[in-house]
Coordinates of C-alpha atoms and ligand atoms in Angstrom, one line a residue:
M19 CA -22.9 11.5 -5.9
S20 CA -23.6 7.8 -7.1
E21 CA -24.9 5.0 -4.9
Q22 CA -21.7 3.3 -5.3
S23 CA -19.5 6.1 -4.1
L24 CA -17.9 6.9 -0.7
E25 CA -18.0 10.6 -0.1
T26 CA -15.0 12.2 1.4
P27 CA -15.7 13.9 4.7
L28 CA -15.2 17.6 5.2
F29 CA -12.5 18.6 7.3
P30 CA -12.7 22.7 7.4
L31 CA -9.1 23.8 8.2
Y32 CA -10.3 26.4 10.8
L33 CA -12.1 23.6 12.7
F34 CA -9.5 20.9 12.5
K35 CA -5.9 22.6 12.2
D36 CA -5.2 22.0 15.9
D37 CA -6.4 18.4 15.9
F38 CA -4.0 17.5 13.2
E39 CA -1.0 18.6 15.5
S40 CA -1.7 15.2 17.6
V41 CA -4.1 13.2 15.3
Y42 CA -3.3 11.6 11.9
E43 CA -4.6 13.9 9.0
P44 CA -6.2 11.9 6.4
S45 CA -3.6 11.2 3.8
E46 CA -2.7 8.9 0.8
D47 CA -3.2 5.7 2.9
T48 CA -6.6 7.1 4.3
F49 CA -7.9 7.4 0.6
V50 CA -6.5 4.3 -0.7
L51 CA -8.6 2.5 2.1
M52 CA -11.5 4.5 1.1
D53 CA -11.1 3.7 -2.6
A54 CA -10.8 0.0 -1.8
I55 CA -14.0 0.1 0.1
E56 CA -15.7 2.0 -2.6
K57 CA -14.5 -0.6 -5.2
D58 CA -16.2 -3.2 -3.2
L59 CA -19.3 -1.3 -2.4
M60 CA -21.7 -3.7 -4.2
I61 CA -20.6 -6.8 -2.7
I62 CA -20.4 -4.9 0.8
K63 CA -24.0 -3.9 0.4
E64 CA -25.1 -7.1 -0.6
M65 CA -23.6 -8.8 2.3
D66 CA -25.6 -6.1 4.4
P67 CA -23.3 -5.5 7.3
L68 CA -24.9 -4.9 10.7
I69 CA -21.7 -4.2 12.9
C70 CA -18.9 -1.9 11.1
V71 CA -15.8 -1.4 13.4
E72 CA -12.8 0.8 12.4
V73 CA -9.6 0.0 14.4
G74 CA -7.4 3.1 14.7
C75 CA -10.0 5.5 13.5
G76 CA -7.8 8.6 13.7
S77 CA -9.6 11.7 12.4
G78 CA -12.7 9.6 11.7
A79 CA -12.6 10.0 7.9
V80 CA -13.0 6.4 6.9
I81 CA -15.6 5.3 9.4
T82 CA -17.7 8.4 8.8
S83 CA -17.7 8.1 4.9
V84 CA -18.5 4.5 5.6
A85 CA -21.4 5.4 7.8
K86 CA -22.8 8.0 5.6
C87 CA -22.7 5.8 2.6
L88 CA -24.2 2.6 4.3
D89 CA -26.9 4.5 6.2
P90 CA -25.9 6.0 9.4
N91 CA -29.0 4.9 11.3
K92 CA -29.4 1.4 10.0
R93 CA -26.3 -0.1 11.4
L94 CA -23.8 0.0 14.3
Y95 CA -20.6 1.7 13.8
F96 CA -17.6 1.5 16.1
G97 CA -14.4 3.7 16.1
T98 CA -11.7 2.5 18.3
D99 CA -8.3 4.3 19.0
F100 CA -5.8 4.3 22.0
N101 CA -5.1 8.1 21.2
G102 CA -7.9 9.9 23.2
K103 CA -7.6 12.9 21.0
A104 CA -8.5 10.9 17.8
L105 CA -11.5 9.6 19.4
L106 CA -12.6 13.5 19.9
T107 CA -11.5 14.2 16.4
T108 CA -13.8 11.4 15.0
Q109 CA -16.7 12.6 17.1
K110 CA -16.0 16.3 15.7
C111 CA -16.1 14.7 12.1
G112 CA -19.3 12.9 12.8
I113 CA -20.9 16.3 13.9
V114 CA -19.5 18.3 11.0
N115 CA -20.6 15.8 8.5
G116 CA -24.0 15.4 9.9
I117 CA -23.9 12.1 11.5
D118 CA -23.6 13.1 15.1
G119 CA -23.9 10.2 17.6
C120 CA -23.9 7.3 15.0
I121 CA -20.3 6.3 15.7
Q122 CA -19.7 4.5 19.1
L123 CA -16.1 5.7 20.1
V124 CA -14.1 3.1 22.2
G125 CA -10.4 3.9 23.6
T126 CA -8.8 0.7 23.5
D127 CA -5.7 -1.0 22.3
L128 CA -6.8 -2.3 19.2
T129 CA -10.3 -4.2 19.7
Q130 CA -9.5 -5.4 23.2
A131 CA -12.5 -3.7 25.0
I132 CA -14.9 -5.0 22.4
E133 CA -13.5 -8.4 21.5
E134 CA -15.6 -10.6 23.8
R135 CA -19.2 -8.7 23.3
L136 CA -18.4 -8.6 19.4
K137 CA -17.1 -12.1 19.0
H138 CA -17.7 -13.4 15.5
S139 CA -20.3 -10.4 14.9
V140 CA -18.2 -7.8 13.0
D141 CA -19.5 -7.8 9.4
L142 CA -17.0 -5.1 8.3
L143 CA -13.5 -4.7 10.0
I144 CA -11.1 -1.8 8.8
F145 CA -7.6 -0.9 9.8
N146 CA -5.2 1.6 8.3
A147 CA -2.5 0.4 10.4
P148 CA 0.8 1.9 11.4
Y149 CA 2.8 0.0 8.9
G150 CA 6.1 2.0 8.8
P151 CA 9.2 0.0 9.7
T152 CA 10.8 1.6 12.7
D153 CA 12.6 0.9 15.8
P154 CA 10.5 -1.3 17.9
Q155 CA 10.9 0.9 20.8
E156 CA 8.7 3.4 19.0
V157 CA 5.6 1.3 18.8
G158 CA 2.6 1.6 21.1
I159 CA 3.1 5.3 22.4
S160 CA -0.4 6.7 22.1
D161 CA 0.5 10.0 20.3
I162 CA 1.0 11.0 16.7
S163 CA 3.8 8.6 16.1
S164 CA 1.6 5.7 16.7
A165 CA -0.1 6.4 13.4
W166 CA 3.0 5.2 11.4
A167 CA 5.4 3.4 13.9
G168 CA 5.1 -0.2 13.0
G169 CA 8.3 -1.6 14.6
L170 CA 10.3 -4.4 12.7
N171 CA 9.4 -4.6 9.1
G172 CA 6.5 -2.5 10.1
R173 CA 4.6 -5.7 11.1
Q174 CA 4.5 -5.2 15.0
V175 CA 1.0 -4.0 15.1
I176 CA -0.3 -5.6 11.9
D177 CA 0.6 -9.0 13.3
R178 CA -1.3 -8.4 16.4
F179 CA -4.2 -7.1 14.5
L180 CA -4.3 -10.5 12.2
R181 CA -4.7 -12.5 15.3
T182 CA -7.9 -10.6 16.4
V183 CA -9.5 -11.1 12.9
P184 CA -10.8 -14.7 13.5
K185 CA -12.1 -13.7 16.9
L186 CA -14.2 -10.9 15.5
L187 CA -15.2 -11.3 11.9
S188 CA -18.8 -12.8 11.3
H189 CA -19.2 -15.7 9.1
N190 CA -19.7 -13.5 5.9
G191 CA -17.8 -10.7 7.2
F192 CA -14.9 -8.6 5.2
C193 CA -11.8 -7.2 6.8
Y194 CA -9.8 -4.4 5.0
L195 CA -6.2 -3.7 6.1
I196 CA -3.8 -1.3 4.7
V197 CA 0.0 -2.2 4.3
I198 CA 3.0 -1.3 2.2
K199 CA 5.3 -3.6 0.0
E200 CA 7.9 -3.8 2.7
N201 CA 5.5 -5.5 5.1
N202 CA 5.7 -8.6 2.9
I203 CA 2.3 -9.4 1.7
N204 CA 3.1 -13.1 1.0
E205 CA 3.8 -13.6 4.6
I206 CA 0.6 -11.9 5.6
K207 CA -1.1 -14.1 3.1
N208 CA 0.1 -17.2 4.6
I209 CA -0.6 -16.1 8.2
M210 CA -4.2 -15.6 7.2
K211 CA -4.3 -18.8 5.4
S212 CA -3.3 -20.6 8.4
L213 CA -6.1 -19.0 10.2
G214 CA -8.8 -20.0 7.7
F215 CA -8.7 -16.7 5.6
E216 CA -8.3 -15.9 1.9
M217 CA -6.7 -12.7 1.0
T218 CA -7.2 -10.5 -1.9
V219 CA -5.4 -7.5 -3.0
V220 CA -8.1 -5.0 -3.8
L221 CA -6.1 -2.1 -4.7
E222 CA -2.2 -0.7 -4.9
R223 CA -1.0 2.8 -5.3
K224 CA 2.3 3.8 -5.6
T225 CA 3.2 7.1 -4.0
Y226 CA 6.7 9.1 -3.8
L227 CA 7.5 7.4 -0.6
E228 CA 5.9 3.8 -0.7
I229 CA 3.7 1.5 -2.4
I230 CA 0.4 1.2 -0.5
I231 CA -1.7 -1.9 -0.8
A232 CA -5.4 -2.5 0.4
L233 CA -6.0 -6.0 1.4
R234 CA -9.3 -7.8 2.0
F235 CA -9.6 -11.0 4.0
K236 CA -12.7 -13.3 4.0
R237 CA -12.9 -16.5 5.6
L238 CA -12.1 -19.6 3.4
P239 CA -15.3 -21.8 2.6
V240 CA -15.5 -24.6 5.0
I241 CA -15.2 -27.9 2.8
V242 CA -17.4 -30.8 4.7
Ligands
LIG304 C1 -2.2 5.4 9.8 S1 -3.1 5.9 11.2 C2 -4.9 5.9 10.4 C3 -5.8 6.8 10.9 C4 -7.2 6.8 10.3 N1 -7.9 5.8 10.2 C5 -7.1 7.1 8.7 O1 -7.0 6.2 8.0 O2 -6.6 8.2 8.3 C6 -3.5 4.7 12.4 C7 -4.3 4.8 13.6 O3 -4.1 3.7 14.5 C8 -3.9 4.1 15.9 N2 -3.5 3.1 16.4 C9 -2.1 2.8 16.5 N3 -1.8 1.5 17.2 C10 -3.0 1.3 17.8 C11 -3.4 0.5 18.8 N4 -2.6 -0.5 19.4 N5 -4.6 0.4 19.4 C12 -5.6 1.5 18.9 N6 -5.1 2.4 18.1 C13 -4.0 2.4 17.5 C14 -3.3 5.5 15.8 O4 -3.5 6.2 17.0 C15 -3.9 6.2 14.5 O5 -4.8 7.0 14.8

């Protein structure tokens, strides 16, 4: 395993089979997010993040692999989800993969419970959002459907998340967000520009169902 790679965590079926009835199982979008972070690993390590937060941690696959790669004991890792079973699965993922107790689990809507305390302090903010275009009524139910139900144009949860980025991200921090083509990335780019962020497309992957895109946001340099 190279210094610059992210290891996919173990999910032995006999231990996790029942979890995946109510928690999102690591899927193509999960791996696109991990690949995007892996692609940027050099600049992430150079930035030397102290506080890393995964919103909607689900199974814990992403935050576990990030913690293992960046050193579980050297930094602070948080995983949030409003599905309580997801938090339990993330905890189990940490135990099975040898980083028991290194990820702080927070049951909250997006980042609400940690926003004040972590204001402008998050160096690495990650979200594989529910991006699927669905009926708006399907959004926000804290069960397995909340993993994909994104409401109108799949943007209902994404747009709420975008507004939290300026509050949380540190001066040099990076934010990674997974979206699909239908979410209209030009519109997302303009929203983030108006909030003072530049957007980069880190990766794109075409699957049978959708084109999955990994975006990175970073604060625009302040011109004096
Ligand atoms: C597409 S899944 C991603 C799970 C995992 N991060 C991964 O990449 O495999 C989206 C996750 O976000 C959570 N989620 C959706 N809306 C949320 C909200 N408003 N607040 C907290 N978590 C939310 C879901 O429960 C689900 O675990």
